[in-house]
Structures are given as C-alpha cells and as structure tokens.
Short mmCIF file of C-alpha atoms in Angstrom, two decimals:
data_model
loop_
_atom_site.label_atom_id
_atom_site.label_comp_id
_atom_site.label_asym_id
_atom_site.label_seq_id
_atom_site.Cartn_x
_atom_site.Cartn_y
_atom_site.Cartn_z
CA UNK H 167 111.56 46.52 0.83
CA UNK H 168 113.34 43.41 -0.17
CA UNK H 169 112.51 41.14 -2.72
CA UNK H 170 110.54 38.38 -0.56
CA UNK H 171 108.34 41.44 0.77
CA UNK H 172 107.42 42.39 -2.47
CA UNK H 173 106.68 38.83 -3.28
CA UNK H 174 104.11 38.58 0.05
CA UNK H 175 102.51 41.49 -0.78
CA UNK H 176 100.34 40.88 -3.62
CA UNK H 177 99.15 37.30 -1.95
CA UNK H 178 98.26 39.44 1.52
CA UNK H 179 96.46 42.01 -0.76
CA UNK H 180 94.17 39.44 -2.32
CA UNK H 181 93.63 37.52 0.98
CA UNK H 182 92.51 40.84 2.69
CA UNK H 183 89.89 41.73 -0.59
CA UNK H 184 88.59 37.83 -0.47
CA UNK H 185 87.72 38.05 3.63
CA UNK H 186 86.21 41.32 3.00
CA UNK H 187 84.31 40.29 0.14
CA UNK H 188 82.98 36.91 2.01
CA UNK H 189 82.16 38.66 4.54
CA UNK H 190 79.82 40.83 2.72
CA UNK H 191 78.51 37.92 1.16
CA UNK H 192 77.29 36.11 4.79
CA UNK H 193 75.86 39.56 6.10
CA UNK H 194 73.42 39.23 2.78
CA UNK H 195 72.38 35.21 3.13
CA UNK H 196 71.99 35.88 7.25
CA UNK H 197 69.59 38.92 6.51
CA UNK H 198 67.69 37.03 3.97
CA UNK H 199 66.95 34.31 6.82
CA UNK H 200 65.42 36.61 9.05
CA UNK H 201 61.86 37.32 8.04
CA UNK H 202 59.23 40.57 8.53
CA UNK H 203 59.78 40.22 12.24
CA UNK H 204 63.19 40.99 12.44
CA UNK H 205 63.28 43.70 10.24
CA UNK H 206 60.54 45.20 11.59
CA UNK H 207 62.27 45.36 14.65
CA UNK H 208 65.35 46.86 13.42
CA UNK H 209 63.21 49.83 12.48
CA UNK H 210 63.14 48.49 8.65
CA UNK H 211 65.17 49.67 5.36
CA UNK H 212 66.51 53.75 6.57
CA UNK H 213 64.44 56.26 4.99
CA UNK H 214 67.58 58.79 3.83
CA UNK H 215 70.50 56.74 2.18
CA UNK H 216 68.82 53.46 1.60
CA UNK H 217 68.46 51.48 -1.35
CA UNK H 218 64.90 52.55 -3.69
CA UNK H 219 62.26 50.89 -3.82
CA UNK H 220 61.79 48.20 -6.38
CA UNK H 221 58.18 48.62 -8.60
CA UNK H 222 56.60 45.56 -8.58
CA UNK H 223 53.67 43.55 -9.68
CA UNK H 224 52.09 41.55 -7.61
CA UNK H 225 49.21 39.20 -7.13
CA UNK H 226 47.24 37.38 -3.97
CA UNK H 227 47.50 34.39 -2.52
CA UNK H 228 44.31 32.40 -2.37
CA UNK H 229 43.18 29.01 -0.90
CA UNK H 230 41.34 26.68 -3.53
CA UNK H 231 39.52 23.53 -2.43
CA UNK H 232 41.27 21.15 -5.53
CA UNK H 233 42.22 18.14 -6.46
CA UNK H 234 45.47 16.87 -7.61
CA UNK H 235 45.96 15.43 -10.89
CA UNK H 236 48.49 14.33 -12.96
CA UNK H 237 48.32 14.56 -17.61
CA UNK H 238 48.69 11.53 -19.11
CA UNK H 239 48.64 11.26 -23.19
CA UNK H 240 46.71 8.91 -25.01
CA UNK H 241 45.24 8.14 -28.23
CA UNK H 242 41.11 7.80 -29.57
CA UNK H 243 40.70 4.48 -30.34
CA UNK H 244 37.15 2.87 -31.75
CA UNK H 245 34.83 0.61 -30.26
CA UNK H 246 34.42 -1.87 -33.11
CA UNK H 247 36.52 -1.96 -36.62
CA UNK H 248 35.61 -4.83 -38.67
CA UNK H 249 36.14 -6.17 -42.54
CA UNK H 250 32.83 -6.63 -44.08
CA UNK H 251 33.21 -9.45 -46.54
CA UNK H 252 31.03 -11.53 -49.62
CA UNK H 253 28.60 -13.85 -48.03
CA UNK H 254 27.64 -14.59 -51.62
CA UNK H 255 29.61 -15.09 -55.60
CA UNK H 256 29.05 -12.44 -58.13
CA UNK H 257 30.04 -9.13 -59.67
CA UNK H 258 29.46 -5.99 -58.08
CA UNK H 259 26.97 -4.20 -59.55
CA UNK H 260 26.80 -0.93 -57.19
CA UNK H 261 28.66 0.20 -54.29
CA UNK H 262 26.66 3.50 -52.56
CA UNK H 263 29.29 4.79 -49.85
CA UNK H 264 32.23 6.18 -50.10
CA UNK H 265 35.25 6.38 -47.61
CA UNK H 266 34.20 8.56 -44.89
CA UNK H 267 29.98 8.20 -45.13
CA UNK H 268 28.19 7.30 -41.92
CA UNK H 269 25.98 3.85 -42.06
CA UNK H 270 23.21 2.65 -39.97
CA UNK H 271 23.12 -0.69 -38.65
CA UNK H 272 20.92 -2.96 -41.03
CA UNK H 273 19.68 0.26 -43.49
CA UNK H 274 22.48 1.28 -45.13
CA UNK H 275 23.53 -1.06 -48.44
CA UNK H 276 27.69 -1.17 -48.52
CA UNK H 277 27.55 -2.90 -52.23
CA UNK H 278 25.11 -4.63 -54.20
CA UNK H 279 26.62 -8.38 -55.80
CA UNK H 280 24.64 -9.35 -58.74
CA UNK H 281 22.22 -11.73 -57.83
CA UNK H 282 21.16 -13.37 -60.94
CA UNK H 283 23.19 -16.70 -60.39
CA UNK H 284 21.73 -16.74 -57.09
CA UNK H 285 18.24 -16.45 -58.02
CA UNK H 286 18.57 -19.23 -60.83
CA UNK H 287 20.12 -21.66 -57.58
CA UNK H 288 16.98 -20.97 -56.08
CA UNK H 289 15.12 -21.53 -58.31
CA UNK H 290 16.53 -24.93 -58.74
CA UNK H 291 16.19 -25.43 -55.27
CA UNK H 292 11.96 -24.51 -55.30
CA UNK H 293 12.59 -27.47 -57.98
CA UNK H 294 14.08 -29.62 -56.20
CA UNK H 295 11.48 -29.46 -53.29
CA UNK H 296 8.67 -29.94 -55.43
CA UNK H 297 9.77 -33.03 -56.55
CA UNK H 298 10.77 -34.00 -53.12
CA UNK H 299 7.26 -33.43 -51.95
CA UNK H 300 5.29 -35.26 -54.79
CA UNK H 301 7.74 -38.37 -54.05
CA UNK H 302 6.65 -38.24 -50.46
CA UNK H 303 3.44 -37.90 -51.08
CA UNK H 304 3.27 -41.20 -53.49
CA UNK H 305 5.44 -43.20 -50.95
CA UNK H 306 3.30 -42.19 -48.09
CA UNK H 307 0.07 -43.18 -50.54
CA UNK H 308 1.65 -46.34 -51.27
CA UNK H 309 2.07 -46.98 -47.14
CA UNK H 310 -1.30 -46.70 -46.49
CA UNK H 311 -2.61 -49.44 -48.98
CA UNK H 312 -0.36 -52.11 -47.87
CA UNK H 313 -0.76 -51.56 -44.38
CA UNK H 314 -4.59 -51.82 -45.28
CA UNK H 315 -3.76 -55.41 -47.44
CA UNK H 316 -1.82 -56.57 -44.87
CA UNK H 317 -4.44 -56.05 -42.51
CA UNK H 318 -6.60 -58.20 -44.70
CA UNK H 319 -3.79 -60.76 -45.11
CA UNK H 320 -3.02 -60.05 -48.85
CA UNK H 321 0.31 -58.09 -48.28
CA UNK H 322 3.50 -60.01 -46.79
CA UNK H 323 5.08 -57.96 -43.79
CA UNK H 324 8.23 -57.50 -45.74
CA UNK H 325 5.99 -55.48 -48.24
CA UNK H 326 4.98 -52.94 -45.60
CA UNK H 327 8.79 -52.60 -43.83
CA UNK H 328 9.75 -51.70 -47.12
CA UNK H 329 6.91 -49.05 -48.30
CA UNK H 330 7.71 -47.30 -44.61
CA UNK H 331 11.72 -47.51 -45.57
CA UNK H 332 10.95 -45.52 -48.73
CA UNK H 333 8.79 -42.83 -47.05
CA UNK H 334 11.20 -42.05 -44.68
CA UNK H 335 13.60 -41.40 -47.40
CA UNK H 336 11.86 -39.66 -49.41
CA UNK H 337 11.11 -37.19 -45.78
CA UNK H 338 15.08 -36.88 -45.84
CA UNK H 339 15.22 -36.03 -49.60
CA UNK H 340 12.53 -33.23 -49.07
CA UNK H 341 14.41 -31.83 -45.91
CA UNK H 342 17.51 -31.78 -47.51
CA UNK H 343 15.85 -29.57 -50.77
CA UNK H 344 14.44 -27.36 -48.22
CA UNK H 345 17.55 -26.54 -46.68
CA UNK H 346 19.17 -25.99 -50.14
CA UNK H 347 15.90 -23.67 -50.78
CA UNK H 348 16.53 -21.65 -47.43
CA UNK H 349 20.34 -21.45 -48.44
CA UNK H 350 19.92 -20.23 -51.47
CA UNK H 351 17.00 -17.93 -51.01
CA UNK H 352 19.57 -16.47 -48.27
CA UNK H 353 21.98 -15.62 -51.28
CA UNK H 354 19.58 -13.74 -52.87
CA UNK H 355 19.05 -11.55 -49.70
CA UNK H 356 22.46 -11.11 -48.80
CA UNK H 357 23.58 -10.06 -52.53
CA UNK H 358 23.06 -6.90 -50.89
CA UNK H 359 25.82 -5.98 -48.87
CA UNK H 360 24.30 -3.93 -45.72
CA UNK H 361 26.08 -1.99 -42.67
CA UNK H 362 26.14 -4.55 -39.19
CA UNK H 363 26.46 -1.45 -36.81
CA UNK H 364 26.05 2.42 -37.12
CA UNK H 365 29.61 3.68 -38.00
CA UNK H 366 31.64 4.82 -41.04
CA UNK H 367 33.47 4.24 -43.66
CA UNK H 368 37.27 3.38 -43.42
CA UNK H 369 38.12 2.27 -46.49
CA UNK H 370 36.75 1.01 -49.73
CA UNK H 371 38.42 -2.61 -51.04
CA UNK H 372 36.79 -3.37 -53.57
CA UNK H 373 35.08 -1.70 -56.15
CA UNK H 374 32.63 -1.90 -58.37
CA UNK H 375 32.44 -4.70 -61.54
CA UNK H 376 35.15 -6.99 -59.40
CA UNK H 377 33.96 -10.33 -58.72
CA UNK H 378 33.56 -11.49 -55.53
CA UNK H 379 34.12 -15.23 -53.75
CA UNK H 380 32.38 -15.34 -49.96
CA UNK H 381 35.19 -14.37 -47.52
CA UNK H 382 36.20 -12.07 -50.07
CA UNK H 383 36.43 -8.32 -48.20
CA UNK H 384 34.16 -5.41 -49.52
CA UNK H 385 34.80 -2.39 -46.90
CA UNK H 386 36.53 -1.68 -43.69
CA UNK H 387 34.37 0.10 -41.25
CA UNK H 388 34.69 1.67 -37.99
CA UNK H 389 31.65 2.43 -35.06
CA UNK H 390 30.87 5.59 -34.21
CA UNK H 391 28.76 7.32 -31.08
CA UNK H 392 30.89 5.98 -28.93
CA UNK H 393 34.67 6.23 -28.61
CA UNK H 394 37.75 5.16 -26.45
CA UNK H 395 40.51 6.85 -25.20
CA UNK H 396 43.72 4.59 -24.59
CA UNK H 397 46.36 6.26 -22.28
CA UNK H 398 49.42 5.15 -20.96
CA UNK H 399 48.72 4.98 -17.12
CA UNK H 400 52.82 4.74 -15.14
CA UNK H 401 52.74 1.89 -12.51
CA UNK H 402 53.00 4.77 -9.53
CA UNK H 403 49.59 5.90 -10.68
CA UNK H 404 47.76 2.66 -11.78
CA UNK H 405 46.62 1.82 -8.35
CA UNK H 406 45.22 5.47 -8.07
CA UNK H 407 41.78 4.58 -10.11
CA UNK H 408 39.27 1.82 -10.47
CA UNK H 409 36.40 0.66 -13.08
CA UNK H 410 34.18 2.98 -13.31
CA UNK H 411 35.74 6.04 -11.75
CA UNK H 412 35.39 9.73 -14.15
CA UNK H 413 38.39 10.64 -15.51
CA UNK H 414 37.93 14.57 -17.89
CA UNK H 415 39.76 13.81 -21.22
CA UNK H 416 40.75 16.91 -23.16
CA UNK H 417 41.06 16.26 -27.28
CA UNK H 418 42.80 20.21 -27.98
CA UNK H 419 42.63 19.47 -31.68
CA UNK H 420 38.62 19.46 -31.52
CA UNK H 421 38.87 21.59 -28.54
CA UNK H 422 37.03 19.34 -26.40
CA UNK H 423 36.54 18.58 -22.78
CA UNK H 424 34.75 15.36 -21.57
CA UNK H 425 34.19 13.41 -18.75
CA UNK H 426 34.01 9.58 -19.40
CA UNK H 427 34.46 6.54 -17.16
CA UNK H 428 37.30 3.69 -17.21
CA UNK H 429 35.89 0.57 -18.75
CA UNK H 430 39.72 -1.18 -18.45
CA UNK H 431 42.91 -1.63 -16.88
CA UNK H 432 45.28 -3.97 -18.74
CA UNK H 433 46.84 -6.37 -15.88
CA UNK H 434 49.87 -6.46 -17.62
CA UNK H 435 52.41 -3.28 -18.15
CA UNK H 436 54.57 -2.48 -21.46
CA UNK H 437 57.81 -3.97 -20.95
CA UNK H 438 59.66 -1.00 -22.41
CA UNK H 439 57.85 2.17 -20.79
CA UNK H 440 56.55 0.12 -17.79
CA UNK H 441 52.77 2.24 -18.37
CA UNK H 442 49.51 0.04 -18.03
CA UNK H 443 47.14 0.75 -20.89
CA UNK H 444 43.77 2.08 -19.34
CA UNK H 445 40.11 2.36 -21.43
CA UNK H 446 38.17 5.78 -20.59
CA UNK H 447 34.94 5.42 -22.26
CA UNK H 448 33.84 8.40 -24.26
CA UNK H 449 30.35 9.89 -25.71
CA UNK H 450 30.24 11.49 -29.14
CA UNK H 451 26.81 11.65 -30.47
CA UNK H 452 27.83 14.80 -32.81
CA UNK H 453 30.85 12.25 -34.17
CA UNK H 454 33.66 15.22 -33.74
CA UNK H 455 36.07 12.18 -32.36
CA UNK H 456 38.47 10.89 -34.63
CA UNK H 457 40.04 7.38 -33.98
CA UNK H 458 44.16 8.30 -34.06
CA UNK H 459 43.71 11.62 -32.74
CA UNK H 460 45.64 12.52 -29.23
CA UNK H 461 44.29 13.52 -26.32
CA UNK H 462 45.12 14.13 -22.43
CA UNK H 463 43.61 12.38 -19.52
CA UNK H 464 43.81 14.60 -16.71
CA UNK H 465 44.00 11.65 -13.63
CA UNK H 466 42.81 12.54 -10.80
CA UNK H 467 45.72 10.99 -7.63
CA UNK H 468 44.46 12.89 -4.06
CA UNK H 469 41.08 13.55 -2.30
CA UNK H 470 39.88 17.08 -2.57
CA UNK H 471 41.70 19.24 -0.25
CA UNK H 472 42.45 22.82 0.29
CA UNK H 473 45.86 24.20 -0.85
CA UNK H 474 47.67 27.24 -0.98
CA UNK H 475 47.75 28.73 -4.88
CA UNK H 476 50.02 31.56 -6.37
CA UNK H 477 50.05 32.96 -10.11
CA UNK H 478 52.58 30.76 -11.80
CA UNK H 479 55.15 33.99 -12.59
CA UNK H 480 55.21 34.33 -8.74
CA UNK H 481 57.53 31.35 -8.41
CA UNK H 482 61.36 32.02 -8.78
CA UNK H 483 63.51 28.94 -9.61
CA UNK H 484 67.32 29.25 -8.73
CA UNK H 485 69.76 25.78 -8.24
CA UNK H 486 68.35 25.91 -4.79
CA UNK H 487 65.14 25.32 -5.42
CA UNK H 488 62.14 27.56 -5.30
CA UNK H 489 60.96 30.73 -3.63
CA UNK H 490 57.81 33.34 -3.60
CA UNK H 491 58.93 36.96 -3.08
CA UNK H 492 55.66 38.31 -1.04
CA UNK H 493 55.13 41.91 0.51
CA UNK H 494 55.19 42.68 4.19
CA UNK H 495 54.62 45.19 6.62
CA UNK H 496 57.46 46.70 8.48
CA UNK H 497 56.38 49.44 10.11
CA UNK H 498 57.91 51.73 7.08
CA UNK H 499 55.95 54.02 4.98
CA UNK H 500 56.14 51.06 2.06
CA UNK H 501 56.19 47.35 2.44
CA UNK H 502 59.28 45.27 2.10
CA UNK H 503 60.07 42.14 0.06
CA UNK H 504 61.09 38.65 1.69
CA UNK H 505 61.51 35.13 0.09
CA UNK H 506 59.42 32.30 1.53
CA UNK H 507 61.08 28.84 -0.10
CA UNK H 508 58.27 26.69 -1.21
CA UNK H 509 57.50 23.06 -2.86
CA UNK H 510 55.79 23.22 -6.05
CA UNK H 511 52.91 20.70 -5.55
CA UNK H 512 51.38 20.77 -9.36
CA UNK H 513 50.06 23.45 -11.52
CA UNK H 514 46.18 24.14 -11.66
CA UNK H 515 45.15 26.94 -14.38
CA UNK H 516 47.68 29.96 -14.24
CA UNK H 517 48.48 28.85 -10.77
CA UNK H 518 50.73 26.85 -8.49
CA UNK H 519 48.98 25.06 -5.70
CA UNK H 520 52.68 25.35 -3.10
CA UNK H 521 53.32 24.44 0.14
CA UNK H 522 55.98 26.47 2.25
CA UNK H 523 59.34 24.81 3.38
CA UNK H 524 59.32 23.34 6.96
CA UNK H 525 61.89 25.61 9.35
CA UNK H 526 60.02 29.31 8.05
CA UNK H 527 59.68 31.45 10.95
CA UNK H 528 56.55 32.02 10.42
CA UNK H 529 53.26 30.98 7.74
CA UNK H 530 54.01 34.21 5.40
CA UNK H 531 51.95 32.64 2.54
CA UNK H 532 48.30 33.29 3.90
CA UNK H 533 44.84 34.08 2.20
CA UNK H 534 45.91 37.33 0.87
CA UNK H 535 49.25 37.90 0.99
CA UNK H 536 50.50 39.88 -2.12
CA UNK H 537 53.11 37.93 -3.65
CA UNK H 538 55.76 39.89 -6.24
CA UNK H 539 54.79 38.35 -9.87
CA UNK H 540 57.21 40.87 -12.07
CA UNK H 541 60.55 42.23 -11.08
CA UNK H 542 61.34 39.65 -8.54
CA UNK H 543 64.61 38.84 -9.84
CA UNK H 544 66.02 42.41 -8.35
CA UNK H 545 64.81 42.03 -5.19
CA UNK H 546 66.87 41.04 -1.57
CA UNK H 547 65.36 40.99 1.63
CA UNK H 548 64.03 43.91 3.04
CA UNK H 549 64.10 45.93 0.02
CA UNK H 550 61.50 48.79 -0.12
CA UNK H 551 58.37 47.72 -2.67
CA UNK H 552 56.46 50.39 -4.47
CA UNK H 553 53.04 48.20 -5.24
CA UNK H 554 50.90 49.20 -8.20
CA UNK H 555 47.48 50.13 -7.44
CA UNK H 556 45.76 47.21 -8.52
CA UNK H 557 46.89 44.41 -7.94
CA UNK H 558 46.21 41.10 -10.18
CA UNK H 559 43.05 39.67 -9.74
CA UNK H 560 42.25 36.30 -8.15
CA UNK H 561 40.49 33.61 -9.38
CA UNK H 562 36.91 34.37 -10.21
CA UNK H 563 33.54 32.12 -10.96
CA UNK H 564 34.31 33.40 -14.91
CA UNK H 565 37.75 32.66 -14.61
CA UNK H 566 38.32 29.48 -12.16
CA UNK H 567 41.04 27.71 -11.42
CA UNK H 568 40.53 24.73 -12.02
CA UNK H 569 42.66 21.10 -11.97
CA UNK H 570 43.33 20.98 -15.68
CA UNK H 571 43.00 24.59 -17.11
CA UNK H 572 46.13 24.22 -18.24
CA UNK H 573 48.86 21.55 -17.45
CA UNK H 574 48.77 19.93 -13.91
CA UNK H 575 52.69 18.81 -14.32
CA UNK H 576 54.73 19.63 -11.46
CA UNK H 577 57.27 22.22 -13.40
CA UNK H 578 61.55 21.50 -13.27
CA UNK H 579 63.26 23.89 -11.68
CA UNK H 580 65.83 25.81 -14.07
CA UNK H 581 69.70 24.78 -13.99
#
C-alpha cells in the first residue's frame, strides 16, 4: 500500500462510521413520529431480544372546567393615613395610645393639651358678651324714648338717627363677643385630641410635656377594616378587567385568600415598567392586613372553558420544546410509551392545563390517558412500560385544582 493509500484510509474509515451512525440516528427520530397506530401494526416491541420495560409512574389526564389567570405582585396599601395636628396652644398633659393601638372614630383621646389658658380666654370672652349685651340693651332703651319724644315733637330727628346708629353697633359688638365665646369655648373642647376615623396608630410625634402651636402634628394614623391592594397590572392585561370585577388576592405571609373588587385603574402607565397601577378593594374586619406587606393578585384573562390538565412532573422540557410521555395499547402484553408535543397553556394547582401540537396523528391526550410522571427521561418510542398498580390520583373535591393553588405562570422551558 503506498503512502497516499494509507493517507485515504483513515478519512474513508471515519466517513463510513459517521453514515452509519446518522443513519441510526434518523431510524430513531422517524420511529418516534409514528404514534400507537403504527406500532401496533408492526406487531409492537418483540417479546424475546427486545429492550425491558421501563418502571414508571404515571398519572391521568383529566379535563377541568377553569379559568385562565395570570399572578401579578402588589403591595397592601391603606385607605386613609393622615397627620393629626394641635387645633389648640398648650402643653401636653397626657397622651393614652401608643404606636400600634387601635382608635375609634370620635371615642378614643390621641393627647390631652392643657386647657387652662383656654378656659381663662373663655372666660374673657363670657365677659366680653355680657358687657356687649347690657350696652345693647341701654342703647335699645335709649331708642325707644326718643322715638316716643319725637313723636310728641320734643326730640329733633337727628336725635333719633343717631340713638338707632348706636344700637346697631352695639348688635355688632355683641355678635362679634359671641363669636369670640364660641371660638374659644371650641378650644376648650378640642384640648382633647380625639381619633377622626377607626384605625391605628403609626407613629407617635410628639410626646408628652412638649408644647404645642395649632398646625403643630401630634400622631400619624392609619384606617383600618378596610384595605387596598396596589398591583402592577402590564398594558397586555389592563384591558382584561373593569371596575368592579372580583379579582382573589393571596397575602402568603398571613396566609390569606380573599376575593375583593377593583375600585381603580390609573389611566396613565409607569414610564419605566410600562404596568398600570390597579386598586382591589379588600375586607379585614379581624385587622390581620398590614399596609407594606406583599401580596399576589391572581387576574383572571379568559372565560371559563374546559382544558386538558396533566400533573406538572408529566411535562418534559428539551430545546425543542415540550412533550408528555403517555401509555398506550399495542396489542403487547404491556403498554408502550410515546411522546405527544404539547403547549404549556399556564399552571393551575400541581397541574398543567396543555394543549397538544397541531400535525399529531391522532388526540392521544384524552380523559384518562395515563401519562409517565417519573422515569420519563429513559424512555423512546415504543418502549415496553411496566405501570405501578396505582396510579396517581386525580384531582378530588378535597384536593381541587384550582386557578391559583399554586402559581398560574406559564413555566420556561429549560436550555
């Protein structure tokens, strides 16, 4: 052999072992297009000098009447938080509540101001009214004679104008007193600090023996009963809802699970995350809701409808996409395993609602089918399946499956 032969040689070697081995290769992805039919009528994996079978576990495929819905986080926000300030000067002589403390509306007393200065300006103000009074009563006294001379024609007219010029003065004089009376019997009541709405204490600003101006701020205060939960809606989804509709808001930290109604859409989107802030109005009568804590709005996007559900460890992810390994019937003492490529449409519970692939030979996925949810990743088409005896369960009225069990995201394939 001369030297060019040997040189050929290796490179003819390698080409043979590469066709041999592609060929292989196209004999495996053609089988695993044919489905149940096909092997079925090639009589099925042989019985003597076959591959075994692979043990499996495997679980049903059910129909569910659901609706899709997407997670959205969000944050509790309060109704009402508002600075309750001085009305009135003074010192404070007592402040009852403490950072944390539920008020009621009108009952509960924030701080107590010291209301001696303001009883000593009302006083001075009763003063100031009774004096006010007598002078109207003289003026008016002195009225009523003139008018009576001057009807006998001892009294000049200028006389009278001017007795009815003082009365009406002294009428403005005693208004004015009883207006400082009203104002400063007001100080007195509002010495005492008291709650506007039911809520509870944020935080304490002042404290007590400061002296307070009116304006000055006392306590920060939030309502309670009634909470919001703020989520950032994307625009794809905005036009999904309206006012009023029920949206289920889960709060995990509380372990909570309620159903309130949107109050709000904001008309206008965050520039940077393009979301629309949406209101879901929230009951709490046993005050468990905490404004700042997160929570997940669970939005529903589709009508009910009926979809096809498998357990979530029946779906195999590869850089194609995704496929459900299911059992069928061959006409061979065991059933063999075949790959039906699906669309993950969201997750509900421990389930995938799917929907199979247009171009399958046939609807494999059907009420019932037994689909493999452990050992999947050594099966290839046709393989022999040895199936446990019970299979997992499906859904139940104790155990439902419902539209936000769990996380209704749509999951990412792996790389």
């Amino acid at each position: 052999m001369n030297q060019s032969s040997r040189l050929l040689w290796p490179a003819t070697g390698v080409g043979l072992l590469a066709g041999l081995v592609f060929g292989v290769l196209g004999t495996l992805v053609v089988s695993s297009s044919d489905g149940p039919d096909a092997a079925e009528e090639s009589g099925g994996p042989p019985e003597q000098g076959g591959p075994p079978p692979a043990s499996v576990n495997v679980g049903p495929v059910v129909i569910q009447t659901l609706q899709h819905r997407v997670p959205v986080i969000g944050r509790l926000q309060e109704l009402r938080r508002v600075t309750v300030t001085a009305e009135t000067e003074g010192k404070i002589t007592r402040m009852p509540v403490e950072e944390g403390d539920l008020v009621t509306g009108g009952e509960t007393m924030l701080a107590q101001i010291d209301d001696v200065w303001a009883n000593l300006r009302l006083d001075a103000a009763r003063a100031q009214v009774a004096v006010a009074e007598a002078d109207l009563k003289q003026s008016q006294t002195d009225l009523e004679q003139l008018e009576q001379l001057r009807a006998a024609g001892s009294a000049r007219a200028k006389e009278v104008d001017d007795a009815r010029t003082l009365v009406a003065g002294n009428l403005a004089r005693l208004n004015a007193a009883a207006a400082e009376r009203d104002r400063a019997s007001l100080e007195t009541q509002r010495a005492a600090i008291m709650a506007p709405f039911d809520g509870a204490v944020s935080r304490k600003i002042a404290e007590v023996g400061q002296w307070l101006s009116p304006g000055d701020p006392v306590i920060e205060m939030v309502s309670t009963g009634q909470i919001d939960a703020v989520i950032d809606v994307p625009e794809r989804y905005v036009q999904r809802f309206s006012l009023g509709d029920p949206v289920e808001v889960v709060i995990e930290v509380v372990d909570e699970r309620i159903v309130g109604r949107v109050i709000s859409v904001r008309p206008d989107a965050s520039e940077a995350s393009r979301t629309f802030p949406v209101k879901i109005r929230l009951d709490d009568p046993d005050i468990r809701l905490r404004p700042g804590m997160s929570v997940v709005a669970h939005l529903p996007i589709t009508r009910e409808a009926e979809f096809v559900t498998v357990p979530r460890d029946a779906v195999l992810y590869s850089p194609g996409g995704a496929a459900v390994w299911y059992a069928a019937e061959v006409g061979q003492p065991l059933p063999a395993a075949f790959a039906e490529p699906v669309k993950v449409i969201f997750g509900v519970g421990d389930r995938y609602a799917v929907e199979p692939l247009p171009g399958a030979p046939r609807p494999a996925l059907t009420a019932g089918t037994l689909v493999v949810t452990e050992g999947a990743e050594r099966l290839f088409p046709s393989r022999p399946l040895q199936l446990p005896a019970e299979p997992d369960a499906e859904p139940t009225a104790d155990n439902p499956a419902r539209p936000a069990d769990v996380s209704d995201t749509t999951p990412e394939p792996d790389a």
